[in-house]
Coordinates of C-alpha atoms and ligand atoms in Angstrom, one line a residue:
X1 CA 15.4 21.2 1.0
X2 CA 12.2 21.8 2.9
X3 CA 9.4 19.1 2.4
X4 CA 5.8 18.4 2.8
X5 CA 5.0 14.9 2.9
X6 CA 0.9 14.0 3.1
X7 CA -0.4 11.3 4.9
X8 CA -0.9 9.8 8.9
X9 CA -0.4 5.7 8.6
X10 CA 2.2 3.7 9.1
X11 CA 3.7 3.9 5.6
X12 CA 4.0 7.7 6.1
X13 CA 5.8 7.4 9.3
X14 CA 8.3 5.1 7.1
X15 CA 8.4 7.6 4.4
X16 CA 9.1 9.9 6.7
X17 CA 11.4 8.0 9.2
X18 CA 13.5 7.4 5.5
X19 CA 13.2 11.0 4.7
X20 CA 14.3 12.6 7.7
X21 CA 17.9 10.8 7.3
X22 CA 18.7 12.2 3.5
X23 CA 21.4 14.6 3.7
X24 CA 19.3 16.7 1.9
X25 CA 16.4 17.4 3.8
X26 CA 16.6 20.7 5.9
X27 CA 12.8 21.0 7.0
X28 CA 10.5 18.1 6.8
X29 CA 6.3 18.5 7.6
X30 CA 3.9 16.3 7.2
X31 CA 0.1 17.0 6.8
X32 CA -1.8 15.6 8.8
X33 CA 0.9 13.0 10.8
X34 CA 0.3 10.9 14.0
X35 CA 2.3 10.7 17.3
X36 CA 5.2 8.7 15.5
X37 CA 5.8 11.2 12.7
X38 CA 5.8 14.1 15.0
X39 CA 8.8 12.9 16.4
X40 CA 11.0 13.1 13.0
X41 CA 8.6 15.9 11.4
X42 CA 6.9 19.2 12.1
X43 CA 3.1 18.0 11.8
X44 CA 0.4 20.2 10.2
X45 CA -3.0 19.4 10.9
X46 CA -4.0 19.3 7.5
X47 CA -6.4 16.2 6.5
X48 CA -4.9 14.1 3.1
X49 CA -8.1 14.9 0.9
X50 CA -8.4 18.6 2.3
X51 CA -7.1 19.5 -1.2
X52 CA -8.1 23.2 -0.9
X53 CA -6.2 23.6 2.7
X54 CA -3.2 21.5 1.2
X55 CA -3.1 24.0 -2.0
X56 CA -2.9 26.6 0.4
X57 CA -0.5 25.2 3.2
X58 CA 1.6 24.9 0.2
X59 CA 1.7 28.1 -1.5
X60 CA 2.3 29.7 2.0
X61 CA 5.6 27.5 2.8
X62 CA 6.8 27.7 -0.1
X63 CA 8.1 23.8 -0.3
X64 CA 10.7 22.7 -2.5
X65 CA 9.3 19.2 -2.9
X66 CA 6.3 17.5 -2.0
X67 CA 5.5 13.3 -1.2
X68 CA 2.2 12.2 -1.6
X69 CA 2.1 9.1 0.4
X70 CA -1.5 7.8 0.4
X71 CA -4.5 7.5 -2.5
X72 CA -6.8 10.0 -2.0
X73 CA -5.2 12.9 -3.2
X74 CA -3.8 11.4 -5.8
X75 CA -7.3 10.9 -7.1
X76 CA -8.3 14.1 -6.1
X77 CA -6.4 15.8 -8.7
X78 CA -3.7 17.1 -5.7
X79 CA -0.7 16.4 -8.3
X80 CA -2.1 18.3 -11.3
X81 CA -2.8 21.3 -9.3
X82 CA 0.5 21.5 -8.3
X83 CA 2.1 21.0 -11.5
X84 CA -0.2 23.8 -12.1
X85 CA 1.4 25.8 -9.9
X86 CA 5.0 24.8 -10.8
X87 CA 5.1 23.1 -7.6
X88 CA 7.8 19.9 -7.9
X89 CA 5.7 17.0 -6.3
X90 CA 5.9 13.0 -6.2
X91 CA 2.9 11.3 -7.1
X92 CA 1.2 10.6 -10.1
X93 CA -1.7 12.9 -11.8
X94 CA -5.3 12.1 -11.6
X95 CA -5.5 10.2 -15.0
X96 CA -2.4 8.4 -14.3
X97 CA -3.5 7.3 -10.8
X98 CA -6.7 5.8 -12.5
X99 CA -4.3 2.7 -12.7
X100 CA -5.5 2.2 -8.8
X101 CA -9.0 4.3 -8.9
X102 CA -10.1 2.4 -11.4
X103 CA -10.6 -1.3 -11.9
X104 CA -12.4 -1.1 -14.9
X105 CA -10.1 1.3 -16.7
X106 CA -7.3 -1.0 -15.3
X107 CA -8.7 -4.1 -16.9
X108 CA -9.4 -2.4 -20.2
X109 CA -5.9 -1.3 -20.0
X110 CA -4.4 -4.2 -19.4
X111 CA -6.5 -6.0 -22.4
X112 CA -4.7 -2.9 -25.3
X113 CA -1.5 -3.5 -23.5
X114 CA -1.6 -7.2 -23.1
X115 CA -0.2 -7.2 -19.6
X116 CA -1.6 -11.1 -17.8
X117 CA -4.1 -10.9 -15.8
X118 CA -7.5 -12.3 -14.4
X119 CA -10.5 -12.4 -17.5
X120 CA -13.4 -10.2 -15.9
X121 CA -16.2 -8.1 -17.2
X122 CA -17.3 -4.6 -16.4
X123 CA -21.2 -4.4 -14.8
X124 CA -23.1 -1.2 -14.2
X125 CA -26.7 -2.8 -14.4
X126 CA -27.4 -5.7 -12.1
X127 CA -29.4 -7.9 -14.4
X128 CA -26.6 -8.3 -16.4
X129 CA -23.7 -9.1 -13.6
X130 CA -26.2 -11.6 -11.9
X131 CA -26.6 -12.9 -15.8
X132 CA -22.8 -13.4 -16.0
X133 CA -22.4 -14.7 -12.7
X134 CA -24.6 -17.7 -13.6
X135 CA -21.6 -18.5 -16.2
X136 CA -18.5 -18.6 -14.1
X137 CA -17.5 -21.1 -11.3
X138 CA -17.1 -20.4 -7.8
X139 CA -15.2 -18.5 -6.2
X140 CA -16.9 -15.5 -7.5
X141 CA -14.7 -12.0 -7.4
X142 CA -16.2 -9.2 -7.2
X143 CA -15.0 -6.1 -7.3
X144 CA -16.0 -2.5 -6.6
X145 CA -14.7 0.1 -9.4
X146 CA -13.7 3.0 -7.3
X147 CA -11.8 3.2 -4.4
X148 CA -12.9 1.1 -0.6
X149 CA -10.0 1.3 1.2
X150 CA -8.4 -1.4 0.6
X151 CA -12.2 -3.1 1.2
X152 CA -13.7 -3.1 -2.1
X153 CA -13.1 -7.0 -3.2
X154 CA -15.4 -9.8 -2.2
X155 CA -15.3 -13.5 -2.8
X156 CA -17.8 -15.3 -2.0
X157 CA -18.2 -19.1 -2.3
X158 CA -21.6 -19.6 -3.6
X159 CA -23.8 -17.9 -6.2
X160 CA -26.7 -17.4 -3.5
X161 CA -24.4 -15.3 -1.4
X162 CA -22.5 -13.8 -4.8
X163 CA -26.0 -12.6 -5.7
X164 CA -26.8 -11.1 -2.7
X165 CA -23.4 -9.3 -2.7
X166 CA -24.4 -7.5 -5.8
X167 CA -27.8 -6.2 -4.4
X168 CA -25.3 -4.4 -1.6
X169 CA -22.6 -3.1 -4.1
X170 CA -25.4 -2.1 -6.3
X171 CA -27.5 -0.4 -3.7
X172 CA -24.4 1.5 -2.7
X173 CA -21.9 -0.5 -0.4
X174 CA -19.3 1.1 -1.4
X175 CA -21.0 4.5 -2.3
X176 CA -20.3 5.3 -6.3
X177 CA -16.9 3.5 -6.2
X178 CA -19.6 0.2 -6.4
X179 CA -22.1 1.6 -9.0
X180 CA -19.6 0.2 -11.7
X181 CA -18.8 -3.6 -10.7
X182 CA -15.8 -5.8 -11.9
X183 CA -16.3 -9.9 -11.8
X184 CA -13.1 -11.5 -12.3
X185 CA -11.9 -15.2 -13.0
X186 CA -10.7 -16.1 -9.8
X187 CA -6.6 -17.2 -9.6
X188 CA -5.1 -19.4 -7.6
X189 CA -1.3 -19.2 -6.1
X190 CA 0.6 -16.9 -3.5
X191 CA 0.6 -13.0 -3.5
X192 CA 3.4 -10.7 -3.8
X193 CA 3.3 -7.0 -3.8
X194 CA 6.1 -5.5 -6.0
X195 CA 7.2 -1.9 -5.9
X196 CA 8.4 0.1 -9.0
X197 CA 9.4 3.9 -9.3
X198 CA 8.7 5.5 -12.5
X199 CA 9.3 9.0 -14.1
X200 CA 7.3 8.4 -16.8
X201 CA 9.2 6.6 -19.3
X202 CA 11.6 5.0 -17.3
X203 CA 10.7 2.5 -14.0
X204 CA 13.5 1.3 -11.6
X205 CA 12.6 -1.6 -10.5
X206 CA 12.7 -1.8 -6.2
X207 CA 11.8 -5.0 -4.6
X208 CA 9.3 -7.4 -3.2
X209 CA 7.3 -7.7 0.0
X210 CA 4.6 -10.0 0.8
X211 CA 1.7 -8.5 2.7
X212 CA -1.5 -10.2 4.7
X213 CA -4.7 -8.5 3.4
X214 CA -7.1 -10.9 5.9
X215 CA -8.1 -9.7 9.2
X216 CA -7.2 -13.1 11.4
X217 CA -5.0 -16.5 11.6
X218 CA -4.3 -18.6 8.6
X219 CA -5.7 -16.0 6.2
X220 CA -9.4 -15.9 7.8
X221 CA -11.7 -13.2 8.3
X222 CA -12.6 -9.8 6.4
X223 CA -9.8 -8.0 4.1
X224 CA -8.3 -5.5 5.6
X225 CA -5.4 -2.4 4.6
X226 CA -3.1 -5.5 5.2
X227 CA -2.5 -6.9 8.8
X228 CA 1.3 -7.7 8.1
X229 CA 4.6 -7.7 5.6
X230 CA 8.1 -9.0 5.2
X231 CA 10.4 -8.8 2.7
X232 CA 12.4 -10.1 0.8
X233 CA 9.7 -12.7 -0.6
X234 CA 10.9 -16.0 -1.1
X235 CA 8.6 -16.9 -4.4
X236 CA 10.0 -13.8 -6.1
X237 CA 12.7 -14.9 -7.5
X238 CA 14.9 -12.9 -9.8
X239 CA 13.4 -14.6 -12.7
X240 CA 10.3 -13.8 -11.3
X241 CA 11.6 -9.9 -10.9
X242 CA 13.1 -10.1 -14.6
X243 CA 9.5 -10.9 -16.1
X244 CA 7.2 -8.8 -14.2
X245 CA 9.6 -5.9 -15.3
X246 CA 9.5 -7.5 -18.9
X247 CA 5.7 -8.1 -18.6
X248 CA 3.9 -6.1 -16.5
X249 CA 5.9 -2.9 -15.4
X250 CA 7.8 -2.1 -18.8
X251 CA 4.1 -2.8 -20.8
X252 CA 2.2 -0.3 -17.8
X253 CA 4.7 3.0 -17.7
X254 CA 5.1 2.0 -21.9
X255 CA 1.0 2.2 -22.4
X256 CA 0.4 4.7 -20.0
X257 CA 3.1 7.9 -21.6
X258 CA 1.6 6.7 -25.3
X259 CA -2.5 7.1 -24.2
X260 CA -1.1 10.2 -22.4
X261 CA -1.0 10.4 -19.1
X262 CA 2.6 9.1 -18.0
X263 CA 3.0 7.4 -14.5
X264 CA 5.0 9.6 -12.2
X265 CA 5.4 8.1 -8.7
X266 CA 5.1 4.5 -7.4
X267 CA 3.9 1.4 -9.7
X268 CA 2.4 -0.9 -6.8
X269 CA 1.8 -4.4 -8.4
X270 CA -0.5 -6.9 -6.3
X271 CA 0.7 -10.2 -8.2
X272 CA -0.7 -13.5 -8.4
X273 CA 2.2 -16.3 -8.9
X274 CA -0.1 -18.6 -11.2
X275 CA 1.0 -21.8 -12.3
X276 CA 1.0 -19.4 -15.4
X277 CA 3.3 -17.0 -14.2
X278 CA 3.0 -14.1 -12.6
X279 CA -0.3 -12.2 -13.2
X280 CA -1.4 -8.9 -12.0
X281 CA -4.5 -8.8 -9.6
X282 CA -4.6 -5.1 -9.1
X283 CA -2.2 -1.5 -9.2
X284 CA -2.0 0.9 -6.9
X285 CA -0.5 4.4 -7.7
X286 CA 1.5 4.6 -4.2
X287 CA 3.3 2.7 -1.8
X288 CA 1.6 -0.2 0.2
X289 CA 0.8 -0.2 3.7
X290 CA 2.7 -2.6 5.8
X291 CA 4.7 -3.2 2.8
X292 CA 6.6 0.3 2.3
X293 CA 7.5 -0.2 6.5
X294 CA 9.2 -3.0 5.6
X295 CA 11.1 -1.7 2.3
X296 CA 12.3 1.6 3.9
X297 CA 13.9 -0.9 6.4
X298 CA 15.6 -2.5 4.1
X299 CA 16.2 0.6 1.6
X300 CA 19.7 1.7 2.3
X301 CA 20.6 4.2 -0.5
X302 CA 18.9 7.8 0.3
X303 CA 15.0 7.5 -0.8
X304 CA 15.1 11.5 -1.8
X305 CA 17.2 11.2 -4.6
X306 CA 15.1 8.5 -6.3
X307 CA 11.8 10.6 -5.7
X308 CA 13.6 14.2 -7.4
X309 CA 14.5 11.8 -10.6
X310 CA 11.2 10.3 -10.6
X311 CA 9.9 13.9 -10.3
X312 CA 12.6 15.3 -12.8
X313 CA 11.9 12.2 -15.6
X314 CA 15.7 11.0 -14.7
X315 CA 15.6 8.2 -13.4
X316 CA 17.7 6.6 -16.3
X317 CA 20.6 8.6 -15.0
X318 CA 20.3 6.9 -11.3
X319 CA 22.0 4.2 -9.7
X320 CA 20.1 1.3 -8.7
X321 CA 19.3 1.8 -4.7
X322 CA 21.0 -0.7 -2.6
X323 CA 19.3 -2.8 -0.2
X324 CA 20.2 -3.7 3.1
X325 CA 20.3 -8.1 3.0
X326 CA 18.9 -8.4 6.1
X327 CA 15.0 -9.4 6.1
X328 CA 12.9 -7.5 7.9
X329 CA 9.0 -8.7 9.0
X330 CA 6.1 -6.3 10.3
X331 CA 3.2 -7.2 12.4
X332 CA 0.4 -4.6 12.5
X333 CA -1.2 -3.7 15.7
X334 CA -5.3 -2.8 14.8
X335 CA -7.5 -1.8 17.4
X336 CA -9.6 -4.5 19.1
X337 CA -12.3 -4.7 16.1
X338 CA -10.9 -3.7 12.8
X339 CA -11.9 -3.7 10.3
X340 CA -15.3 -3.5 12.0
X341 CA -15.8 -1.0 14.6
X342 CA -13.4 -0.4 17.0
X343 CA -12.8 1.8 19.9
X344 CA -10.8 4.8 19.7
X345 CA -8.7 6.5 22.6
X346 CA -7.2 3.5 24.5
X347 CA -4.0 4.2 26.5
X348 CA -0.7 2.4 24.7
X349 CA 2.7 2.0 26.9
X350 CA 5.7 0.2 26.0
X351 CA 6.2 1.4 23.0
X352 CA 10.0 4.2 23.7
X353 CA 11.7 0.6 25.5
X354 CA 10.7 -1.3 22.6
X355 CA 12.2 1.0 19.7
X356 CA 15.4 0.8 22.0
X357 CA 16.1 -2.8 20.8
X358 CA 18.4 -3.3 18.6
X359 CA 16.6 -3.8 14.6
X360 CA 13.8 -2.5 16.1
X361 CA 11.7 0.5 14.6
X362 CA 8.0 0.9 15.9
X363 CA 6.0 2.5 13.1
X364 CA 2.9 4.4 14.2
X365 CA -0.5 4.7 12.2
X366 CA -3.7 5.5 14.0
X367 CA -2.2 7.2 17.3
X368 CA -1.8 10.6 18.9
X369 CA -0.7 11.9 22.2
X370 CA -3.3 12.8 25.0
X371 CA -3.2 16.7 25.0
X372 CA -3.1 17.0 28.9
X373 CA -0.9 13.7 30.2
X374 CA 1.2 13.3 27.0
X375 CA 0.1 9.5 26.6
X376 CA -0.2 7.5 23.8
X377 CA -3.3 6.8 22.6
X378 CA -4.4 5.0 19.7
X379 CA -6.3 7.3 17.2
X380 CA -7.2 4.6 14.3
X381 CA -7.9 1.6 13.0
X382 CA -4.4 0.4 12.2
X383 CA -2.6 1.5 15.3
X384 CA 0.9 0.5 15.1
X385 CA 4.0 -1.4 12.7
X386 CA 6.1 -3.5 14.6
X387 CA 9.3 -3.8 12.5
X388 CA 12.0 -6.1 13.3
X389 CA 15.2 -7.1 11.1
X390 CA 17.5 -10.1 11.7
X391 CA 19.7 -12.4 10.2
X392 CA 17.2 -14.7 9.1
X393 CA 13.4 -14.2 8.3
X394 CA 12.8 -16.8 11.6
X395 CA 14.9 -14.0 13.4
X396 CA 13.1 -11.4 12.5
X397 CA 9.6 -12.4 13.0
X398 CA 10.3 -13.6 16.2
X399 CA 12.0 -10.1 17.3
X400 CA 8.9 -8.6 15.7
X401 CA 6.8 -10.9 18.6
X402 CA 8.8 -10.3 21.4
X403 CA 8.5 -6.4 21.0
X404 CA 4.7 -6.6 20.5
X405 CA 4.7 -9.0 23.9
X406 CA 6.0 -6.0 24.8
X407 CA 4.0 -3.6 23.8
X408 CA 0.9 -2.5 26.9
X409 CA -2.2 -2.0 24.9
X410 CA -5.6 -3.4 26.4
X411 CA -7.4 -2.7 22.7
X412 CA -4.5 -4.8 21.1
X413 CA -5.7 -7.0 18.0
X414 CA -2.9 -8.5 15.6
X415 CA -2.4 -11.6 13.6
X416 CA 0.2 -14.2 15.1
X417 CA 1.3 -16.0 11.8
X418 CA 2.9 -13.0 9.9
X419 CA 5.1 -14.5 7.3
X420 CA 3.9 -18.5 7.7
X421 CA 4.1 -19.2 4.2
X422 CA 7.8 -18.4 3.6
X423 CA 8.7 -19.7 6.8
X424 CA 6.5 -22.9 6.0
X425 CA 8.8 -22.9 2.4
X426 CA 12.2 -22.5 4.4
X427 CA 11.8 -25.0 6.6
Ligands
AMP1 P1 -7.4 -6.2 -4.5 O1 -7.9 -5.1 -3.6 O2 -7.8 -6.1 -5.9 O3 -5.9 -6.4 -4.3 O4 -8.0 -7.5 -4.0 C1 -7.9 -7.8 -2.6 C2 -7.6 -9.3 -2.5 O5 -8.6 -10.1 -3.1 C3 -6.3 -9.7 -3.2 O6 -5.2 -9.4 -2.4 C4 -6.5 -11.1 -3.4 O7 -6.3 -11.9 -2.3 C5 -8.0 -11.2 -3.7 N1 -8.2 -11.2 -5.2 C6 -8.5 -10.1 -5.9 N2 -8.7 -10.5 -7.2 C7 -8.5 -11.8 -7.3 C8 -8.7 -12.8 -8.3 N3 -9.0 -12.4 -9.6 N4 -8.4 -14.1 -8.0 C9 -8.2 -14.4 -6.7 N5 -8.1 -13.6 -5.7 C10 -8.2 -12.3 -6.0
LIG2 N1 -1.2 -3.4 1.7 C1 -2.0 -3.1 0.6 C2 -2.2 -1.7 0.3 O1 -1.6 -0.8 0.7 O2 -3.1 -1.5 -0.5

């Protein structure tokens, strides 16, 4: 088959790293790519939410099958337009991917379909969110409607500096994804991130990663796209598996096909393990990034299969994938910076000995390759995935270390407790 696959981070290169060995994939390009894919794709220098050069890269290649790996095409409307078009493509519509787009339609959602999940109210006039604020407790969560990049949620300790947050989201923070502002009930426990596949009807459950949205050490600092992953999560269980399937995912693809826009593509559940159970804090319509680096590692059945059924609404008639046992942790490499400003163009080295070791596979995000000398350079925020298997989780997150040690980069910024908290739980 020949492929387009969309996107330039590190969850692309994994997609793509995981595509390039199926059997069935002839041709594989990716639009626009970074210095990593180009080595297992033919890269396009297409940008993700260039929708009209997309439609038309498309209808020129003729593709047999396209992957949208990140969220802005989704919400862009790039899926129905090629279901318009007869074009087979993975990735949900525009009104399914709402699920991530929007918080408010999420919440609302979530209330008809009675799936747990943090109480909240929906703000578009700031008289009244300050008004509600004055009736909650601190923390304060506050949230951004649209999408931020991963950047929209704040949670500030006091009222004073809650308030003050809403002047900025109100006064455009986050452009028009923060004219419409969610304040949520704030949850306490551990995270998970918990990957689903649906067709529409059907989801296949996948598995469980845990990721590190904060910027430094012991969960400090701004939020970031997520500084770091690991999988398999000790808190989720497979009773914890059997009712997020039962309660969340099942309730989701269920609600979504009856209100009429079926979930095609990934079901990407932040969870909050509440002394509750597990509640949802948020969806997103796509795989996570660190966490997909982490689950193609461990994926061992061919991804394309699963994709076509999703595509094909036949995912009843596939076999669960198989999973490599082995856990696998990643440690992101961000420029010096992120996710403030950062410098772009510094020269990386190290890299070609390090994806030599055995279980390791160096992920790229933000890089590309000097056009005169060849080097690698980073190109981004995110720069780089450090994945390492091994026997144990202890095993692999020290692997993951000693190849970033490795790793010659003068810009380097990355956090040095990836995975403490099941580590802190095994030992
Ligand atoms: P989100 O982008 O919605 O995943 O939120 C970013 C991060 O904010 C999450 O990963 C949580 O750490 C935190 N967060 C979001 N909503 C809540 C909530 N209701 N209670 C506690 N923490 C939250
Ligand atoms: N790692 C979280 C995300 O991809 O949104």
């Amino acid at each position: 088959m020949k492929l387009l696959l969309i996107g330039s981070g590190g969850r692309e290169h994994a997609l793509a790293w995981k595509l390039a060995q199926s059997p069935n994939v002839e041709t594989l390009h990716c639009a626009p790519g970074n210095a990593g894919i180009a080595e297992v794709a033919d890269i396009v220098d297409i940008a993700a939410d260039d929708i009209i050069g997309l439609l038309a890269l498309i209808q020129r290649e003729a593709y047999d099958f396209v992957v949208v790996g990140p969220e802005q095409p989704l919400a862009m409307g790039l899926v129905d337009a090629l279901n318009d078009l007869g074009v087979r493509v993975f990735g949900p519509t525009e009104a399914a991917a709402q699920l991530e787009s929007s918080k408010a339609f999420t919440k609302a959602f979530c209330d008809r379909y009675d799936i747990p999940t943090a109480g909240y109210g929906v703000f578009t006039d700031i008289a009244a969110a300050k008004a509600h604020l004055k009736t909650m407790t601190a923390p304060y969560v506050l949230k951004a409607d649209g999408l931020a990049a991963g950047k929209g949620v704040v949670i500030p300790e006091t009222l004073k500096d809650a308030e003050a947050e809403l002047e900025e989201f109100f006064s455009g923070k986050f452009g028009d994804a923060s004219q419409t502002v969610v304040i949520e009930e704030f949850m306490r426990g551990q995270e998970a991130s918990f990957f689903a596949i649906s067709d529409g009807t059907t989801a296949l459950p996948l598995i469980a990663a845990q990721d590190h949205k904060r910027a430094y050490d012991g969960d400090k600092g701004p939020n970031t796209g997520g500084m770091g992953a690991y999988s398999p999560a000790p808190i989720f269980t497979d009773a914890v598996l059997a009712t997020v399937m039962e309660k969340i995912i099942q309730p989701t693809v269920y609600g979504m096909a009856k209100d009429g826009h079926p979930f095609k593509g990934v079901l990407f559940a932040g969870l909050m393990m509440t002394d509750e159970g597990p509640k949802l804090i948020e969806y997103n319509a796509r795989f996570g990034d660190p966490e997909c680096q982490v689950i193609m590692r461990r994926l061992q059945s061919d991804l394309l299969p699963l994709l076509l059924a999703a595509e094909a609404g036949t995912l009843d008639k596939v076999d669960a994938p198989a999973w490599f046992s082995e856990p696998v942790a990643n440690v992101v490499l961000a420029a010096e910076g992120y996710p403030g400003a950062y410098k772009k163009g510094t020269v990386i080295s190290g890299v070609e000995a390090v994806n030599e070791r055995d279980g390791i596979v160096v992920f790229h995000a933000g890089t590309r390759r000097g056009k005169n000398c060849g080097k690698l350079k980073a190109n981004g925020g995110r720069v780089l995935s450090v994945t390492a298997s091994g026997e144990t989780l202890r095993d692999a997150v020290d692997a993951a270390y000693e190849a970033v040690d490795a790793i010659k980069w003068s810009a380097k910024q990355y956090r040095t407790d990836i995975a403490y908290q099941a580590l802190k739980q095994n030992t």
